[in-house]
Amino acid sequence: TSTAATSVSISGDISSQLHGGYHHPLARSWQAERQLTKSMLIYPLFMSDIEDDETLIPSLPGQYRRGINKLVPFLEPLVRKGLKSVMLFGVPMQPGTKDALGTAADDPKGPVMQTIRLLRQRFPQLFISVDVCLCEYTSHGHCGILRDDGSLNNQLSVDRISDVALAYAQAGAHCVAPSDMNDGRIRAIKLKLIEEGIAHKTLLMSYAAKFSGCLYGPFRDAAMSAPSFGDRKCYQLPPGGRGLARRAITRDIGEGADIIMVKPASQYLDIISDAKELGRDLPIAAYHVSGEYAMVHAAAKAGVFDLKTMAFEVTEGILRAGANIVVSYFTPDFLDWLEN
Ligand code: PBG
Ligand code: ZN
């Protein structure tokens, strides 16, 4: 009788026994749909037009703005450790470079065009993505060409941004990633790539769900791209705009995007999950942006948590939500921390 009672209570307990499934570290790793690997990471690089520049960005711990002469020695050890991809941002520092049209964006002698050619030559295996926007190159710091009333002229902006994207692709970028948020830019870029016969070898990554807010501050310090008046709220999405993000994602898939990006990442995990659902058939990227990275550093410095533990926790959360590519300033650290 006491034996029967024991067996009943054991069988009654079976469904509550989960620990056995994740006692071992390997078994814990099996619980995740996707394991973080080096090939999922894209590392942002700020390329200045001063050849010997190597300036630490105080608000972006451990990150530098670099000139072309400093790039190869910096990247060599990273590539040796398994760096697979970078995202380029141009930073014109020379006075008089910026104008109302962002003319310097595709200057063949400018830092981005030069860097694309140098990387193709020196690191033939490295995947080169290039952010496409005008804000680093316009005198007013907005992400397009403006009307007299200060609002974006969408048509002129899209014409210009698609020309810039084409120039980067023709210079050898594997991926062009427009972050400007003008309407219709994905279609315009795709059509120009097709017209010029390079659509088949150029990946078009859309910053489709890019939200406005205060998390881009350190980036704007690094890229010197803060708007001189107003803000970006009329083109970047409002933080509460989940439906709007879904519409933008669906639209950009329809216009020919090969990858959809969500940005920022950790405050927008539901949007990453939506992107995964709407874009079932394409890779989803998430940008763990400058402010998110700076926050993790600040909190670790304040003793809130261990930096490495949190870097993993936040990045694994982004993967769990549905991303399979992460643009991250932690990339050099992960190259040290990850085995593959
Ligand atoms: C340019 C651009 C920005 C970022 C990526 N591309 C800044 C902005 O839109 O103001 C932000 C990236 C980051 O904060 O790390 N449009
Ligand atoms: Zn911009």
XYZ file of C-alpha atoms and ligand atoms in Angstrom:
357
model
C 0.000 0.000 0.000
C 2.747 2.430 0.832
C 4.519 1.382 -2.448
C 1.381 2.173 -4.442
C 1.090 5.582 -2.809
C 4.732 6.367 -3.706
C 4.336 5.398 -7.348
C 1.203 7.523 -7.668
C 2.949 10.567 -6.248
C 5.971 10.070 -8.598
C 3.821 9.711 -11.690
C 1.794 12.721 -10.592
C 5.036 14.733 -10.447
C 6.429 13.932 -13.890
C 5.157 17.004 -15.732
C 6.715 19.314 -13.172
C 10.244 17.932 -13.700
C 12.080 20.300 -16.079
C 15.540 20.627 -14.493
C 16.867 17.418 -16.023
C 16.491 18.946 -19.467
C 19.016 21.700 -18.815
C 21.338 20.507 -16.064
C 24.349 20.199 -18.388
C 25.775 23.304 -20.166
C 25.453 21.584 -23.547
C 21.821 20.734 -22.852
C 21.263 24.386 -21.921
C 22.651 25.486 -25.275
C 20.149 23.142 -26.994
C 17.261 25.113 -25.498
C 17.947 28.092 -27.779
C 16.667 28.101 -31.352
C 19.840 29.899 -32.450
C 23.301 29.944 -30.882
C 25.277 33.159 -31.201
C 28.142 32.628 -33.649
C 30.763 34.962 -35.109
C 29.133 34.852 -38.541
C 25.992 36.541 -37.159
C 27.882 39.677 -36.144
C 28.392 42.874 -38.129
C 30.832 45.429 -36.701
C 30.198 49.167 -37.283
C 33.218 51.274 -38.323
C 33.434 55.077 -38.352
C 35.691 56.194 -41.189
C 37.004 59.740 -40.960
C 38.380 61.717 -43.925
C 41.543 62.552 -41.979
C 43.938 59.804 -43.031
C 45.808 59.403 -39.745
C 42.854 60.031 -37.447
C 42.343 57.650 -34.533
C 40.058 59.352 -32.031
C 38.346 57.677 -29.106
C 34.634 58.525 -28.913
C 34.047 59.321 -25.226
C 30.334 58.410 -25.239
C 30.986 55.096 -27.034
C 33.433 53.199 -24.781
C 36.340 51.605 -26.611
C 35.180 52.753 -30.060
C 37.191 55.012 -32.358
C 36.792 57.154 -35.420
C 39.584 56.150 -37.785
C 41.256 57.399 -40.938
C 42.105 55.112 -43.830
C 45.747 54.717 -42.714
C 44.684 53.249 -39.363
C 42.193 50.744 -40.682
C 44.173 47.732 -41.884
C 46.368 47.377 -38.766
C 43.229 47.638 -36.617
C 41.267 45.050 -38.591
C 44.022 42.481 -39.154
C 43.812 40.878 -35.690
C 40.008 40.990 -35.750
C 39.836 39.217 -39.103
C 42.301 36.644 -37.763
C 39.958 36.067 -34.805
C 37.002 35.486 -37.122
C 35.480 38.876 -38.014
C 33.195 38.230 -40.996
C 31.476 41.533 -41.680
C 31.651 45.287 -41.117
C 29.212 48.180 -41.561
C 30.829 51.395 -42.819
C 29.880 54.940 -41.823
C 31.635 57.954 -43.344
C 32.544 60.918 -41.167
C 33.628 64.038 -43.044
C 35.767 66.055 -40.615
C 37.416 68.444 -43.111
C 35.802 71.890 -42.955
C 33.624 72.811 -45.927
C 32.743 69.219 -46.849
C 29.049 69.361 -45.926
C 26.321 70.996 -48.042
C 22.546 71.001 -48.414
C 22.582 68.043 -50.840
C 25.059 65.757 -49.071
C 27.322 65.906 -52.126
C 30.274 64.317 -50.294
C 28.429 61.044 -49.595
C 29.588 59.384 -52.819
C 32.750 61.400 -53.447
C 35.100 58.838 -55.034
C 37.897 60.220 -52.840
C 35.732 60.226 -49.710
C 36.355 57.890 -46.766
C 33.607 55.365 -47.541
C 34.448 54.856 -51.217
C 38.163 54.591 -50.360
C 37.499 52.146 -47.544
C 35.347 49.867 -49.729
C 38.146 49.570 -52.287
C 40.832 49.063 -49.644
C 38.880 46.353 -47.806
C 38.048 44.469 -51.019
C 41.747 44.414 -51.787
C 43.176 43.661 -48.331
C 40.471 41.403 -46.878
C 38.855 39.614 -49.836
C 36.769 37.371 -47.544
C 35.301 40.216 -45.487
C 31.635 41.058 -46.168
C 31.332 44.817 -46.611
C 28.032 46.473 -45.696
C 27.673 50.221 -46.067
C 25.147 52.410 -44.293
C 23.508 54.703 -46.844
C 22.342 58.056 -45.508
C 22.916 61.750 -46.036
C 22.920 62.990 -42.424
C 26.709 62.716 -42.057
C 27.128 64.827 -45.218
C 24.382 67.447 -45.067
C 25.025 70.888 -43.577
C 21.706 70.645 -41.680
C 22.309 67.082 -40.456
C 19.013 65.630 -41.656
C 18.765 62.315 -43.491
C 17.721 63.739 -46.860
C 17.250 66.855 -48.926
C 14.981 69.479 -47.359
C 12.160 71.715 -48.586
C 12.140 75.411 -47.697
C 9.922 74.665 -44.682
C 12.541 72.292 -43.248
C 10.641 69.058 -43.978
C 12.095 66.285 -46.140
C 11.665 66.436 -49.888
C 11.029 62.732 -50.299
C 11.422 62.551 -54.080
C 14.710 64.454 -54.251
C 16.007 62.525 -51.227
C 15.180 59.145 -52.729
C 16.770 60.104 -56.077
C 19.940 61.181 -54.303
C 20.086 58.281 -51.820
C 19.619 55.695 -54.549
C 22.486 57.278 -56.507
C 24.689 57.064 -53.407
C 23.729 53.412 -52.812
C 24.535 52.611 -56.436
C 27.946 54.283 -56.149
C 28.822 52.201 -53.063
C 27.710 49.005 -54.785
C 29.723 49.860 -57.891
C 32.770 50.537 -55.706
C 32.472 46.964 -54.409
C 30.196 46.965 -51.353
C 28.533 43.579 -50.903
C 25.589 45.153 -49.104
C 23.980 48.584 -49.128
C 21.834 49.466 -46.115
C 19.749 52.640 -46.396
C 19.013 54.084 -42.934
C 17.434 57.356 -44.033
C 13.773 56.263 -43.716
C 12.532 58.128 -46.790
C 9.492 56.455 -48.362
C 10.140 54.338 -51.443
C 13.935 54.198 -51.230
C 14.165 50.411 -51.316
C 12.326 50.240 -54.629
C 14.386 53.103 -56.081
C 17.684 51.483 -55.065
C 16.647 48.037 -56.301
C 15.636 49.476 -59.696
C 18.960 51.299 -60.109
C 20.901 48.153 -59.147
C 18.923 46.196 -61.748
C 19.412 48.893 -64.411
C 23.159 48.902 -63.823
C 23.389 45.124 -63.888
C 24.621 44.645 -60.322
C 21.418 43.673 -58.501
C 22.492 40.013 -58.585
C 25.612 40.693 -56.514
C 24.401 43.418 -54.177
C 22.459 42.662 -51.025
C 19.893 45.295 -50.125
C 19.360 45.525 -46.370
C 16.552 47.836 -45.292
C 16.558 49.629 -41.977
C 12.795 49.131 -42.276
C 11.766 49.459 -38.626
C 13.964 52.270 -37.372
C 12.558 54.124 -34.374
C 13.286 57.685 -33.270
C 14.438 58.319 -29.739
C 17.434 59.056 -27.573
C 19.477 55.899 -28.204
C 21.452 57.234 -31.190
C 23.229 59.992 -29.227
C 26.698 58.400 -28.992
C 26.524 57.492 -32.694
C 25.810 61.121 -33.555
C 28.855 62.138 -31.483
C 30.936 59.625 -33.424
C 29.554 60.498 -36.860
C 29.055 64.227 -36.149
C 25.560 63.822 -37.572
C 23.194 65.419 -35.057
C 20.573 67.571 -36.849
C 21.303 71.295 -36.552
C 17.598 72.012 -35.932
C 14.520 69.945 -35.084
C 14.601 66.171 -34.778
C 13.964 63.051 -36.887
C 10.472 62.277 -35.571
C 8.730 62.922 -38.899
C 10.697 60.174 -40.671
C 11.949 57.731 -38.015
C 9.101 55.767 -36.392
C 7.405 56.775 -33.120
C 8.430 54.370 -30.310
C 4.852 53.171 -29.794
C 4.247 52.553 -33.493
C 4.093 48.778 -33.732
C 1.501 48.812 -36.523
C 3.491 51.388 -38.455
C 6.606 49.229 -38.122
C 4.711 46.219 -39.448
C 3.552 48.277 -42.436
C 7.088 49.521 -43.113
C 8.460 45.965 -42.907
C 5.808 44.604 -45.274
C 6.326 47.501 -47.669
C 10.112 47.084 -47.798
C 9.855 43.343 -48.383
C 7.515 44.164 -51.283
C 9.957 46.739 -52.638
C 12.772 44.211 -52.857
C 14.665 44.217 -49.550
C 16.855 41.130 -49.049
C 17.195 41.645 -45.290
C 14.974 43.569 -42.885
C 16.560 45.380 -39.981
C 15.012 46.460 -36.690
C 16.654 49.247 -34.700
C 17.172 49.796 -31.779
C 17.079 46.182 -30.642
C 16.590 45.544 -26.922
C 13.693 48.004 -26.490
C 12.005 46.603 -29.623
C 12.057 42.832 -29.209
C 8.355 42.609 -30.130
C 9.148 44.346 -33.424
C 11.973 41.861 -34.113
C 9.479 39.083 -33.486
C 6.974 40.771 -35.834
C 9.687 41.138 -38.494
C 10.463 37.438 -38.170
C 6.779 36.614 -38.627
C 6.200 39.007 -41.554
C 9.568 38.185 -43.096
C 9.541 34.449 -42.553
C 11.453 33.939 -45.773
C 14.272 36.409 -45.243
C 16.996 36.994 -42.677
C 16.223 39.497 -39.913
C 18.895 41.839 -38.612
C 18.810 43.858 -35.407
C 21.034 46.848 -34.629
C 22.107 46.967 -30.984
C 22.689 50.696 -31.241
C 25.187 53.075 -29.688
C 22.975 54.108 -26.752
C 22.190 50.495 -25.860
C 25.886 49.617 -25.945
C 26.788 52.700 -23.868
C 24.106 51.814 -21.298
C 25.500 48.311 -20.824
C 28.976 49.778 -20.308
C 27.734 52.436 -17.886
C 25.792 49.940 -15.796
C 28.699 47.502 -15.693
C 30.997 50.334 -14.612
C 28.523 51.240 -11.872
C 28.704 47.675 -10.576
C 25.160 46.727 -11.616
C 26.332 43.601 -13.472
C 29.275 41.987 -15.192
C 29.874 43.405 -18.693
C 30.457 40.108 -20.478
C 27.487 38.385 -18.850
C 25.181 41.227 -19.861
C 26.598 41.464 -23.407
C 25.661 37.799 -23.874
C 22.301 38.153 -22.162
C 21.161 41.075 -24.307
C 22.475 39.611 -27.551
C 20.911 36.213 -26.887
C 17.631 37.992 -26.123
C 17.814 39.663 -29.533
C 18.378 36.280 -31.202
C 15.542 34.698 -29.223
C 13.153 37.427 -30.445
C 13.898 36.341 -34.012
C 17.031 38.060 -35.326
C 19.746 36.037 -36.993
C 22.101 38.952 -37.658
C 23.196 41.459 -35.010
C 24.978 44.717 -35.726
C 26.976 45.195 -32.535
C 29.742 47.340 -31.062
C 30.507 44.295 -28.871
C 31.721 42.382 -31.935
C 35.468 42.599 -31.099
C 34.684 41.346 -27.571
C 32.567 38.477 -28.909
C 35.441 37.455 -31.201
C 37.436 36.882 -27.997
C 34.558 35.329 -26.055
C 33.107 32.965 -28.678
C 34.671 29.782 -29.939
C 33.059 29.937 -33.378
C 22.252 57.334 -39.973
C 22.311 56.297 -38.891
C 22.144 56.459 -37.506
C 22.397 55.209 -36.929
C 22.649 54.323 -37.976
N 22.580 55.011 -39.163
C 21.880 57.670 -36.706
C 20.592 58.360 -36.832
O 19.669 57.926 -37.525
O 20.503 59.449 -36.253
C 22.402 54.913 -35.465
C 23.304 53.789 -35.028
C 23.689 53.821 -33.580
O 23.161 54.607 -32.765
O 24.566 53.024 -33.216
N 20.971 57.700 -40.341
Zn 20.682 59.613 -41.436
